[in-house]
CSV table of C-alpha atoms in Angstrom, one decimal:
chain,number,residue,atom,x,y,z
A,12,UNK,CA,-27.6,-21.1,5.9
A,13,UNK,CA,-25.8,-24.1,4.4
A,14,UNK,CA,-28.2,-24.2,1.4
A,15,UNK,CA,-27.7,-20.4,0.8
A,16,UNK,CA,-23.9,-20.8,1.0
A,17,UNK,CA,-24.0,-23.8,-1.4
A,18,UNK,CA,-25.8,-21.7,-4.0
A,19,UNK,CA,-23.3,-18.9,-3.5
A,20,UNK,CA,-20.4,-21.2,-3.9
A,21,UNK,CA,-21.8,-22.6,-7.2
A,22,UNK,CA,-22.3,-19.0,-8.5
A,23,UNK,CA,-18.8,-18.1,-7.5
A,24,UNK,CA,-17.3,-21.2,-9.2
A,25,UNK,CA,-19.1,-20.2,-12.4
A,26,UNK,CA,-17.8,-16.7,-12.1
A,27,UNK,CA,-14.3,-18.0,-11.5
A,28,UNK,CA,-14.4,-20.2,-14.6
A,29,UNK,CA,-15.8,-17.3,-16.6
A,30,UNK,CA,-13.0,-14.9,-15.7
A,31,UNK,CA,-10.3,-17.5,-16.4
A,32,UNK,CA,-11.8,-17.8,-19.9
A,33,UNK,CA,-12.5,-14.1,-20.2
A,34,UNK,CA,-9.1,-12.8,-19.3
A,35,UNK,CA,-7.6,-15.0,-22.0
A,36,UNK,CA,-9.7,-13.2,-24.7
A,37,UNK,CA,-7.7,-10.0,-24.5
A,38,UNK,CA,-5.4,-9.5,-27.6
A,39,UNK,CA,-2.0,-9.0,-26.1
A,40,UNK,CA,0.5,-6.4,-27.5
A,41,UNK,CA,3.7,-8.3,-28.3
A,42,UNK,CA,7.3,-7.2,-28.8
A,43,UNK,CA,7.6,-6.0,-32.4
A,44,UNK,CA,10.4,-6.1,-34.9
A,45,UNK,CA,9.1,-3.0,-36.6
A,46,UNK,CA,12.0,-0.5,-37.3
A,47,UNK,CA,12.4,2.6,-39.2
A,48,UNK,CA,14.9,5.5,-39.5
A,49,UNK,CA,12.0,7.9,-40.1
A,50,UNK,CA,9.4,9.0,-37.6
A,51,UNK,CA,6.2,6.9,-37.9
A,52,UNK,CA,2.8,8.4,-38.7
A,53,UNK,CA,1.7,8.6,-35.1
A,54,UNK,CA,0.9,11.7,-33.1
A,55,UNK,CA,1.0,11.4,-29.3
A,56,UNK,CA,-1.4,13.9,-27.8
A,57,UNK,CA,-1.3,14.8,-24.1
A,58,UNK,CA,-3.8,17.0,-22.4
A,59,UNK,CA,-2.2,18.6,-19.4
A,60,UNK,CA,-3.6,20.7,-16.6
A,61,UNK,CA,-1.2,21.4,-13.7
A,62,UNK,CA,0.8,18.2,-14.3
A,63,UNK,CA,4.2,19.3,-13.3
A,64,UNK,CA,4.6,16.2,-11.0
A,65,UNK,CA,3.8,13.8,-13.9
A,66,UNK,CA,4.6,15.3,-17.3
A,67,UNK,CA,8.4,15.0,-17.1
A,68,UNK,CA,8.3,11.2,-16.5
A,69,UNK,CA,5.7,10.8,-19.2
A,70,UNK,CA,7.8,12.6,-21.8
A,71,UNK,CA,11.0,10.9,-20.7
A,72,UNK,CA,9.4,7.5,-21.3
A,73,UNK,CA,8.6,8.6,-24.8
A,74,UNK,CA,12.0,9.9,-25.7
A,75,UNK,CA,13.5,6.7,-24.2
A,76,UNK,CA,11.8,4.6,-27.0
A,77,UNK,CA,13.7,3.0,-29.8
A,78,UNK,CA,11.1,4.3,-32.3
A,79,UNK,CA,9.9,7.8,-32.2
A,80,UNK,CA,6.4,9.2,-33.2
A,81,UNK,CA,6.1,11.9,-35.8
A,82,UNK,CA,5.2,14.4,-33.1
A,83,UNK,CA,4.2,14.8,-29.4
A,84,UNK,CA,1.9,17.6,-28.7
A,85,UNK,CA,1.1,18.7,-25.1
A,86,UNK,CA,-1.9,21.0,-24.6
A,87,UNK,CA,-1.3,23.3,-21.7
A,88,UNK,CA,-4.8,23.7,-20.3
A,89,UNK,CA,-4.3,26.9,-18.3
A,90,UNK,CA,-1.8,25.3,-15.9
A,91,UNK,CA,-0.7,27.5,-13.0
A,92,UNK,CA,2.4,25.4,-12.3
A,93,UNK,CA,5.6,24.5,-14.2
A,94,UNK,CA,3.9,22.2,-16.7
A,95,UNK,CA,4.6,24.4,-19.7
A,96,UNK,CA,8.2,25.1,-18.8
A,97,UNK,CA,8.9,21.3,-18.4
A,98,UNK,CA,7.6,20.6,-21.9
A,99,UNK,CA,9.5,23.5,-23.4
A,100,UNK,CA,12.7,22.2,-21.9
A,101,UNK,CA,12.1,18.9,-23.7
A,102,UNK,CA,11.3,20.6,-27.0
A,103,UNK,CA,14.7,22.2,-27.0
A,104,UNK,CA,16.3,18.8,-27.3
A,105,UNK,CA,13.5,17.1,-29.2
A,106,UNK,CA,12.0,19.5,-31.8
A,107,UNK,CA,9.1,17.0,-32.5
A,108,UNK,CA,7.8,17.7,-29.0
A,109,UNK,CA,5.9,20.9,-28.6
A,110,UNK,CA,3.5,22.6,-26.3
A,111,UNK,CA,0.3,24.3,-27.4
A,112,UNK,CA,-1.8,26.8,-25.3
A,113,UNK,CA,-5.3,25.7,-24.7
A,114,UNK,CA,-8.3,28.0,-25.6
A,115,UNK,CA,-10.9,29.1,-23.0
A,116,UNK,CA,-13.4,26.3,-22.2
A,117,UNK,CA,-16.4,26.6,-24.4
A,118,UNK,CA,-19.9,26.3,-22.9
A,119,UNK,CA,-21.3,22.8,-23.0
A,120,UNK,CA,-17.8,21.2,-23.1
A,121,UNK,CA,-16.0,19.3,-20.4
A,122,UNK,CA,-12.4,20.1,-19.9
A,123,UNK,CA,-10.6,17.0,-21.0
A,124,UNK,CA,-12.7,16.5,-24.1
A,125,UNK,CA,-12.1,20.1,-25.2
A,126,UNK,CA,-8.4,19.7,-24.7
A,127,UNK,CA,-8.3,16.5,-26.7
A,128,UNK,CA,-10.4,18.1,-29.5
A,129,UNK,CA,-7.9,20.9,-29.8
A,130,UNK,CA,-5.0,18.5,-29.9
A,131,UNK,CA,-6.7,16.5,-32.7
A,132,UNK,CA,-7.2,19.7,-34.7
A,133,UNK,CA,-3.5,20.2,-35.1
A,134,UNK,CA,-2.2,16.6,-35.3
A,135,UNK,CA,-0.5,15.7,-38.5
A,136,UNK,CA,-0.4,11.9,-38.4
A,137,UNK,CA,-2.6,9.1,-39.6
A,138,UNK,CA,-3.0,7.7,-36.1
A,139,UNK,CA,-3.7,9.7,-32.9
A,140,UNK,CA,-2.6,8.3,-29.5
A,141,UNK,CA,-4.2,10.2,-26.6
A,142,UNK,CA,-2.1,9.7,-23.4
A,143,UNK,CA,-2.7,11.0,-19.9
A,144,UNK,CA,0.2,12.7,-18.3
A,145,UNK,CA,0.5,10.0,-15.6
A,146,UNK,CA,1.0,7.2,-18.3
A,147,UNK,CA,4.5,5.8,-18.8
A,148,UNK,CA,5.6,3.8,-21.8
A,149,UNK,CA,8.0,0.9,-21.3
A,150,UNK,CA,10.8,0.4,-23.8
A,151,UNK,CA,9.4,-1.1,-27.0
A,152,UNK,CA,5.9,0.2,-26.4
A,153,UNK,CA,5.6,2.3,-29.5
A,154,UNK,CA,6.8,-0.5,-31.8
A,155,UNK,CA,4.3,-2.9,-30.3
A,156,UNK,CA,1.4,-0.4,-30.5
A,157,UNK,CA,2.2,0.8,-34.0
A,158,UNK,CA,2.4,-2.8,-35.4
A,159,UNK,CA,-1.0,-3.5,-33.9
A,160,UNK,CA,-2.4,-0.3,-35.4
A,161,UNK,CA,-1.0,-1.1,-38.9
A,162,UNK,CA,-2.5,-4.5,-38.8
A,163,UNK,CA,-5.9,-3.0,-37.7
A,164,UNK,CA,-5.7,-0.2,-40.4
A,165,UNK,CA,-8.5,1.9,-38.9
A,166,UNK,CA,-10.8,2.2,-35.9
A,167,UNK,CA,-9.7,2.5,-32.3
A,168,UNK,CA,-7.5,0.7,-29.8
A,169,UNK,CA,-7.5,1.1,-26.1
A,170,UNK,CA,-6.4,-0.9,-23.1
A,171,UNK,CA,-5.8,-0.8,-19.3
A,172,UNK,CA,-2.3,0.1,-18.3
A,173,UNK,CA,-0.7,-1.7,-15.4
A,174,UNK,CA,-1.8,0.2,-12.3
A,175,UNK,CA,0.9,1.2,-9.8
A,176,UNK,CA,-0.5,2.0,-6.4
A,177,UNK,CA,1.1,3.4,-3.2
A,178,UNK,CA,-1.3,4.2,-0.4
A,179,UNK,CA,-3.5,1.5,1.2
A,180,UNK,CA,-6.7,2.9,-0.2
A,181,UNK,CA,-5.2,2.9,-3.7
A,182,UNK,CA,-4.3,-0.8,-3.2
A,183,UNK,CA,-7.9,-1.5,-2.2
A,184,UNK,CA,-9.8,0.4,-4.8
A,185,UNK,CA,-7.8,1.1,-8.0
A,186,UNK,CA,-7.6,-2.6,-9.1
A,187,UNK,CA,-11.3,-3.0,-8.8
A,188,UNK,CA,-11.6,-1.3,-12.2
A,189,UNK,CA,-10.2,-4.5,-13.8
A,190,UNK,CA,-12.2,-6.6,-11.4
A,191,UNK,CA,-15.5,-5.3,-12.7
A,192,UNK,CA,-14.3,-5.5,-16.4
A,193,UNK,CA,-13.1,-9.1,-15.9
A,194,UNK,CA,-16.2,-10.2,-14.1
A,195,UNK,CA,-18.9,-8.6,-16.2
A,196,UNK,CA,-17.7,-7.7,-19.7
A,197,UNK,CA,-17.3,-10.5,-22.3
A,198,UNK,CA,-14.0,-9.3,-23.9
A,199,UNK,CA,-14.6,-11.5,-26.9
A,200,UNK,CA,-17.8,-9.6,-27.7
A,201,UNK,CA,-16.0,-6.3,-27.4
A,202,UNK,CA,-14.0,-7.3,-30.4
A,203,UNK,CA,-16.6,-9.2,-32.4
A,204,UNK,CA,-19.9,-7.6,-31.6
A,205,UNK,CA,-21.1,-4.4,-33.2
A,206,UNK,CA,-23.3,-3.7,-30.2
A,207,UNK,CA,-22.0,-0.6,-28.4
A,208,UNK,CA,-23.1,-2.0,-25.1
A,209,UNK,CA,-20.0,-4.2,-25.3
A,210,UNK,CA,-17.4,-1.5,-25.1
A,211,UNK,CA,-14.8,-0.5,-22.6
A,212,UNK,CA,-11.8,1.8,-22.9
A,213,UNK,CA,-9.3,3.6,-20.7
A,214,UNK,CA,-9.0,7.3,-21.3
A,215,UNK,CA,-5.3,7.3,-20.4
A,216,UNK,CA,-4.5,5.3,-23.5
A,217,UNK,CA,-6.6,5.7,-26.6
A,218,UNK,CA,-5.3,5.2,-30.2
A,219,UNK,CA,-7.6,6.1,-33.0
A,220,UNK,CA,-7.2,6.4,-36.8
A,221,UNK,CA,-7.5,10.1,-37.8
A,222,UNK,CA,-10.2,9.7,-40.4
A,223,UNK,CA,-12.2,7.4,-38.1
A,224,UNK,CA,-11.9,10.0,-35.4
A,225,UNK,CA,-13.4,12.7,-37.7
A,226,UNK,CA,-16.1,10.3,-39.1
A,227,UNK,CA,-17.5,9.7,-35.6
A,228,UNK,CA,-17.5,13.4,-34.8
A,229,UNK,CA,-14.4,13.4,-32.6
A,230,UNK,CA,-14.6,14.7,-29.1
A,231,UNK,CA,-17.2,17.2,-30.1
A,232,UNK,CA,-19.8,14.4,-30.4
A,233,UNK,CA,-19.2,13.5,-26.7
A,234,UNK,CA,-18.3,16.9,-25.4
A,235,UNK,CA,-20.5,16.7,-22.3
A,236,UNK,CA,-19.7,13.2,-21.3
A,237,UNK,CA,-17.9,12.7,-18.0
A,238,UNK,CA,-16.8,9.2,-19.1
A,239,UNK,CA,-15.3,10.3,-22.4
A,240,UNK,CA,-13.4,7.1,-23.1
A,241,UNK,CA,-16.4,4.9,-22.9
A,242,UNK,CA,-18.4,7.4,-25.0
A,243,UNK,CA,-15.8,7.5,-27.7
A,244,UNK,CA,-15.6,3.7,-27.8
A,245,UNK,CA,-19.4,3.4,-28.2
A,246,UNK,CA,-19.3,5.9,-31.1
A,247,UNK,CA,-16.7,3.8,-32.9
A,248,UNK,CA,-18.7,0.6,-32.5
A,249,UNK,CA,-22.0,2.3,-33.5
A,250,UNK,CA,-20.3,3.2,-36.8
A,251,UNK,CA,-19.3,-0.5,-37.3
A,252,UNK,CA,-15.6,0.4,-37.2
A,253,UNK,CA,-12.9,-1.9,-35.7
A,254,UNK,CA,-12.4,-1.6,-32.0
A,255,UNK,CA,-9.8,-3.5,-30.0
A,256,UNK,CA,-9.6,-3.7,-26.2
A,257,UNK,CA,-6.1,-5.0,-25.8
A,258,UNK,CA,-3.9,-6.2,-22.9
A,259,UNK,CA,-1.3,-3.4,-22.9
A,260,UNK,CA,0.1,-3.7,-19.4
A,261,UNK,CA,3.3,-5.4,-20.5
A,262,UNK,CA,4.2,-2.1,-22.2
A,263,UNK,CA,2.2,0.6,-20.4
A,264,UNK,CA,1.9,1.6,-16.7
A,265,UNK,CA,0.6,4.4,-14.7
A,266,UNK,CA,-0.3,5.7,-11.3
A,267,UNK,CA,-3.7,7.2,-11.6
A,268,UNK,CA,-4.0,8.7,-8.1
A,269,UNK,CA,-1.4,9.5,-5.5
A,270,UNK,CA,-3.6,9.5,-2.3
A,271,UNK,CA,-6.7,8.1,-0.9
A,272,UNK,CA,-8.5,11.4,-1.3
A,273,UNK,CA,-7.7,11.4,-5.0
A,274,UNK,CA,-8.9,7.9,-5.4
A,275,UNK,CA,-12.2,8.8,-3.7
A,276,UNK,CA,-12.7,11.9,-5.8
A,277,UNK,CA,-11.7,10.3,-9.1
A,278,UNK,CA,-13.9,7.2,-8.7
A,279,UNK,CA,-16.7,9.3,-7.3
A,280,UNK,CA,-16.6,11.4,-10.5
A,281,UNK,CA,-16.8,8.3,-12.8
A,282,UNK,CA,-18.9,5.6,-11.1
A,283,UNK,CA,-22.4,6.9,-11.5
A,284,UNK,CA,-21.9,8.6,-14.9
A,285,UNK,CA,-20.1,5.4,-16.0
A,286,UNK,CA,-23.3,3.4,-15.7
A,287,UNK,CA,-25.2,6.1,-17.6
A,288,UNK,CA,-26.6,7.4,-14.3
A,289,UNK,CA,-28.7,4.3,-14.0
A,290,UNK,CA,-29.8,3.8,-10.4
A,291,UNK,CA,-31.1,0.3,-11.2
A,292,UNK,CA,-27.8,-0.9,-12.8
A,293,UNK,CA,-25.5,0.5,-10.1
A,294,UNK,CA,-27.8,-0.9,-7.4
A,295,UNK,CA,-28.0,-4.3,-9.1
A,296,UNK,CA,-24.2,-4.6,-9.3
A,297,UNK,CA,-23.8,-3.6,-5.7
A,298,UNK,CA,-26.5,-6.0,-4.6
A,299,UNK,CA,-24.7,-8.8,-6.5
A,300,UNK,CA,-21.4,-7.9,-5.0
A,301,UNK,CA,-22.9,-7.9,-1.5
A,302,UNK,CA,-24.5,-11.3,-2.1
A,303,UNK,CA,-21.4,-12.9,-3.5
A,304,UNK,CA,-18.5,-11.4,-1.6
A,305,UNK,CA,-19.9,-9.8,1.6
A,306,UNK,CA,-22.6,-12.2,2.7
A,307,UNK,CA,-20.3,-15.2,3.0
A,308,UNK,CA,-18.1,-13.3,5.5
A,309,UNK,CA,-21.2,-12.4,7.5
A,310,UNK,CA,-22.3,-16.0,7.4
A,311,UNK,CA,-18.9,-17.2,8.5
A,312,UNK,CA,-19.1,-15.0,11.6
A,313,UNK,CA,-22.6,-16.3,12.4
A,314,UNK,CA,-21.5,-19.9,11.8
A,315,UNK,CA,-18.5,-19.5,14.1
A,316,UNK,CA,-20.8,-18.2,16.9
A,317,UNK,CA,-23.1,-21.2,16.3
A,318,UNK,CA,-20.2,-23.7,15.9
A,319,UNK,CA,-21.9,-24.9,12.7
A,320,UNK,CA,-19.1,-26.8,11.0
A,321,UNK,CA,-20.8,-27.3,7.7
A,322,UNK,CA,-21.6,-23.6,7.3
A,323,UNK,CA,-18.2,-22.6,8.4
A,324,UNK,CA,-16.6,-24.8,5.7
A,325,UNK,CA,-19.0,-23.5,3.1
A,326,UNK,CA,-18.4,-19.9,4.0
A,327,UNK,CA,-14.7,-20.4,3.9
A,328,UNK,CA,-15.1,-22.0,0.5
A,329,UNK,CA,-17.1,-19.0,-0.8
A,330,UNK,CA,-14.5,-16.6,0.6
A,331,UNK,CA,-11.7,-18.6,-1.0
A,332,UNK,CA,-13.5,-18.6,-4.4
A,333,UNK,CA,-13.9,-14.8,-4.2
A,334,UNK,CA,-10.3,-14.3,-3.3
A,335,UNK,CA,-9.3,-16.6,-6.2
A,336,UNK,CA,-11.4,-14.5,-8.6
A,337,UNK,CA,-9.7,-11.3,-7.5
A,338,UNK,CA,-6.2,-12.9,-7.5
A,339,UNK,CA,-6.6,-14.3,-11.0
A,340,UNK,CA,-7.6,-10.9,-12.3
A,341,UNK,CA,-4.8,-9.1,-10.5
A,342,UNK,CA,-2.1,-11.6,-11.7
A,343,UNK,CA,-3.4,-11.4,-15.3
A,344,UNK,CA,-2.9,-7.6,-15.1
A,345,UNK,CA,0.6,-7.7,-13.8
A,346,UNK,CA,-0.2,-7.1,-10.1
A,347,UNK,CA,0.5,-9.0,-7.0
A,348,UNK,CA,-2.3,-11.2,-5.6
A,349,UNK,CA,-1.7,-10.2,-2.0
A,350,UNK,CA,-4.5,-7.7,-1.7
A,351,UNK,CA,-7.1,-10.2,-3.0
A,352,UNK,CA,-7.5,-11.4,0.6
A,353,UNK,CA,-9.0,-8.0,1.4
A,354,UNK,CA,-11.6,-8.3,-1.3
A,355,UNK,CA,-14.6,-7.7,1.1
A,356,UNK,CA,-13.0,-4.4,2.2
A,357,UNK,CA,-12.4,-3.4,-1.4
A,358,UNK,CA,-16.1,-4.2,-2.2
A,359,UNK,CA,-17.3,-2.1,0.8
A,360,UNK,CA,-15.0,0.8,-0.3
A,361,UNK,CA,-16.3,0.6,-3.9
A,362,UNK,CA,-20.0,0.6,-2.7
A,363,UNK,CA,-19.3,3.6,-0.5
A,364,UNK,CA,-17.8,5.6,-3.4
A,365,UNK,CA,-20.6,4.5,-5.7
A,366,UNK,CA,-23.3,5.7,-3.3
A,367,UNK,CA,-21.5,9.0,-2.9
A,368,UNK,CA,-21.3,9.3,-6.7
A,369,UNK,CA,-25.0,8.5,-7.0
A,370,UNK,CA,-25.9,11.0,-4.4
A,371,UNK,CA,-24.0,13.8,-6.1
A,372,UNK,CA,-25.5,12.9,-9.5
A,373,UNK,CA,-29.1,12.7,-8.3
A,374,UNK,CA,-28.8,16.0,-6.3
A,375,UNK,CA,-27.0,17.6,-9.2
A,376,UNK,CA,-24.3,19.0,-6.8
A,377,UNK,CA,-21.6,18.6,-9.5
A,378,UNK,CA,-18.5,16.6,-9.5
A,379,UNK,CA,-15.2,18.4,-8.8
A,380,UNK,CA,-11.9,17.5,-10.5
A,381,UNK,CA,-8.7,19.5,-11.1
A,382,UNK,CA,-10.3,22.8,-10.1
A,383,UNK,CA,-13.4,22.4,-12.3
A,384,UNK,CA,-16.9,21.4,-11.4
A,385,UNK,CA,-18.9,19.1,-13.7
A,386,UNK,CA,-22.6,18.3,-13.6
């Protein structure tokens, strides 16, 4: 047991050093001095389906900016609540905000991709910024984003907003998105390599230059992809166009889910499709997580029963290194490190959701989200 734990501790130390380096590779959006009396050439595009609880705060965060976009277009995707009425109320005060009615979903398309495609058709700016309705922009966000876009000139920019969480299950699972990115994706290669394998994006915040968007085929080229953000990023990299995965959390935040049930359904929809439905890849990741983060806890309990002091110390060291990895990633992304101590429970939760996602994918039962079923 002592030898096993020694090997695990060395692996965890290497992982810790990697994430410390890796998290520093994110380009960081910085406060910008950009100012203009005229609206900038940026269209903010928001697909919305029954978002009455979220859309008002999203729009309010936009109108609170010092610098306004040229237009904000909200696509009402057959909402049955007050989504449209809320947007229309904003448009009375801010004429550059408007709502557009969505068309019936075409065969072969997924809902969000079709909504985004319709928005892009009518956008009039050089840059398109796709936002989810649960995204909030902090003051100064548009200046910071637009300055980065002007410097980049073309291509795509995405990033992971600061994740606000409320329920216990949200605290456990939602931050694991950045945990997997930090541990496995060399951020420097995302920016420098043309290999589409080194791509990551967040669908809640995607900025893309209009001609680049049309050159890669837009959302029509990825119309049947459940993980549309990753698919779009890969298309950009395949064309050799600039792609930036930036640290945007100082300016952008969101609460993706508002209950444990939503977390389960949302991650279940994305996990297996997110690894291209590869049983081998998902199983390998879960085996690695079990080895690094769960096995030391099991060994600690066994060592306590055996009163094996050396193994106890090594198991505690392994657990501490795992917690340190999680805490470093959380802190770097604007979160508290308190939940890092529950990393083994977070890992178990992620594995359970992943297995459920794999089961649905393999049995072709269909993933359910916002009243629609996706294969």
